[in-house]
Each structure stands twice: as C-alpha cells, then as structure tokens.
Tab-separated table of C-alpha atoms in Angstrom:
chain	number	residue	atom	x	y	z
A	1	MET	CA	152.494	50.670	103.317
A	2	THR	CA	155.263	52.862	104.523
A	3	THR	CA	154.773	55.797	106.818
A	4	ASN	CA	157.308	58.004	108.345
A	5	LYS	CA	157.068	60.481	111.180
A	6	GLN	CA	156.624	63.427	108.853
A	7	ASP	CA	153.471	61.940	107.300
A	8	VAL	CA	152.018	61.114	110.720
A	9	ALA	CA	152.726	64.655	111.923
A	10	LEU	CA	151.047	66.063	108.818
A	11	ILE	CA	147.911	63.971	109.451
A	12	GLY	CA	147.880	65.068	113.112
A	13	ALA	CA	148.224	68.719	112.134
A	14	GLY	CA	145.402	68.327	109.614
A	15	ALA	CA	143.138	66.780	112.259
A	16	ALA	CA	143.947	69.567	114.713
A	17	ALA	CA	143.272	72.244	112.066
A	18	CYS	CA	139.948	70.612	111.233
A	19	ALA	CA	138.954	70.499	114.907
A	20	VAL	CA	139.865	74.168	115.402
A	21	CYS	CA	138.111	75.274	112.222
A	22	CYS	CA	134.904	73.302	112.754
A	23	ALA	CA	134.567	73.811	116.506
A	24	GLY	CA	133.009	77.284	116.223
A	25	PRO	CA	130.145	76.371	113.885
A	26	ILE	CA	129.431	73.154	115.773
A	27	LEU	CA	129.300	74.962	119.108
A	28	GLY	CA	127.148	77.679	117.541
A	29	PHE	CA	124.729	75.054	116.215
A	30	LEU	CA	124.529	73.338	119.605
A	31	ALA	CA	123.980	76.691	121.327
A	32	ALA	CA	121.159	77.522	118.915
A	33	ILE	CA	119.508	74.187	119.654
A	34	GLY	CA	119.832	74.818	123.391
A	35	LEU	CA	118.438	78.347	123.169
A	36	GLY	CA	115.565	77.166	120.975
A	37	THR	CA	114.743	74.452	123.490
A	38	ALA	CA	114.832	76.901	126.385
A	39	ALA	CA	112.602	79.355	124.511
A	40	GLY	CA	110.138	76.582	123.638
A	41	VAL	CA	109.966	75.420	127.236
A	42	ALA	CA	109.400	78.986	128.425
A	43	VAL	CA	106.677	79.754	125.860
A	44	PHE	CA	104.765	76.490	126.187
A	45	GLY	CA	105.267	76.447	129.956
A	46	ALA	CA	103.811	79.942	130.273
A	47	ALA	CA	100.905	79.010	127.991
A	48	GLY	CA	100.238	75.871	130.037
A	49	LEU	CA	100.389	77.863	133.252
A	50	ALA	CA	97.873	80.387	131.876
A	51	VAL	CA	95.471	77.639	130.778
A	52	GLY	CA	95.815	75.953	134.165
A	53	ALA	CA	95.149	79.215	136.005
A	54	VAL	CA	91.986	79.849	133.974
A	55	GLY	CA	90.816	76.299	134.653
A	56	LEU	CA	91.494	76.718	138.369
A	57	VAL	CA	89.476	79.942	138.483
A	58	VAL	CA	86.546	78.254	136.719
A	59	VAL	CA	86.582	75.286	139.105
A	60	VAL	CA	86.844	77.455	142.215
A	61	LEU	CA	83.984	79.730	141.100
A	62	ARG	CA	81.730	76.757	140.322
A	63	ARG	CA	82.389	75.180	143.695
A	64	ARG	CA	81.742	78.418	145.541
A	65	ARG	CA	78.397	78.830	143.794
A	66	ARG	CA	77.367	75.331	144.829
A	67	SER	CA	78.444	75.748	148.443
A	68	ILE	CA	76.350	78.859	149.174
A	69	PRO	CA	73.550	77.667	151.473
A	70	CYS	CA	69.994	78.514	150.629
A	71	SER	CA	68.456	80.832	153.229
A	72	PRO	CA	64.694	81.227	153.615
A	73	THR	CA	63.262	84.641	152.933
A	74	VAL	CA	60.370	84.288	155.427
A	75	ASP	CA	60.635	82.728	158.858
A	76	GLN	CA	58.149	79.886	159.091
A	77	PRO	CA	57.747	77.522	162.017
A	78	VAL	CA	58.323	73.895	161.215
A	79	ASP	CA	56.597	71.101	163.128
A	80	LEU	CA	58.521	67.911	163.460
A	81	VAL	CA	56.015	65.072	163.388
A	82	ARG	CA	56.732	61.406	162.960
A	83	ARG	CA	54.638	59.714	160.379
A	84	ARG	CA	54.224	56.032	159.953
C-alpha cells in the first residue's frame, strides 16, 4: 500500500471538514439534552417541594391538635387519698 503526502493531507482535510460540519448539530443535541435535564429537575423538584410542604403542614397541624391540653370547664376540688 503506497501513500504519499498528498493523500494523507487529503484525509486530514476531510477529517477536519467533517469535524467542523458535524460539531454544530452535535453540540446542539447535547445542549438540548442538558436543557431538558435542567427543566426536568426544576419541574419535578418543585413538585416534590410542594408535596413535602403539604405533608409538613398536615403533620404540624395534627401535632398541634394533640398537644392542646384539656382544661376543665368547672372548678372542682380534688381530694388526694391513698387507697390500698
């Protein structure tokens, strides 16, 4: 197989032309993937944050209802007597 410098230069120029021609669509595709990922993280992150906030409100309200002490409506004396 014989090669001369002109053939090698032609192959190099072809590779460079291919890299220049295909770089734009490849970078555009990678950018679209990156933007889609960022949008997905933002949407699902916001949805998860909203669900978590609603859950937190429910838990806090339930605990507050349980922690309210019961107060008697009528004052009644209580005798403390030990029984055996």
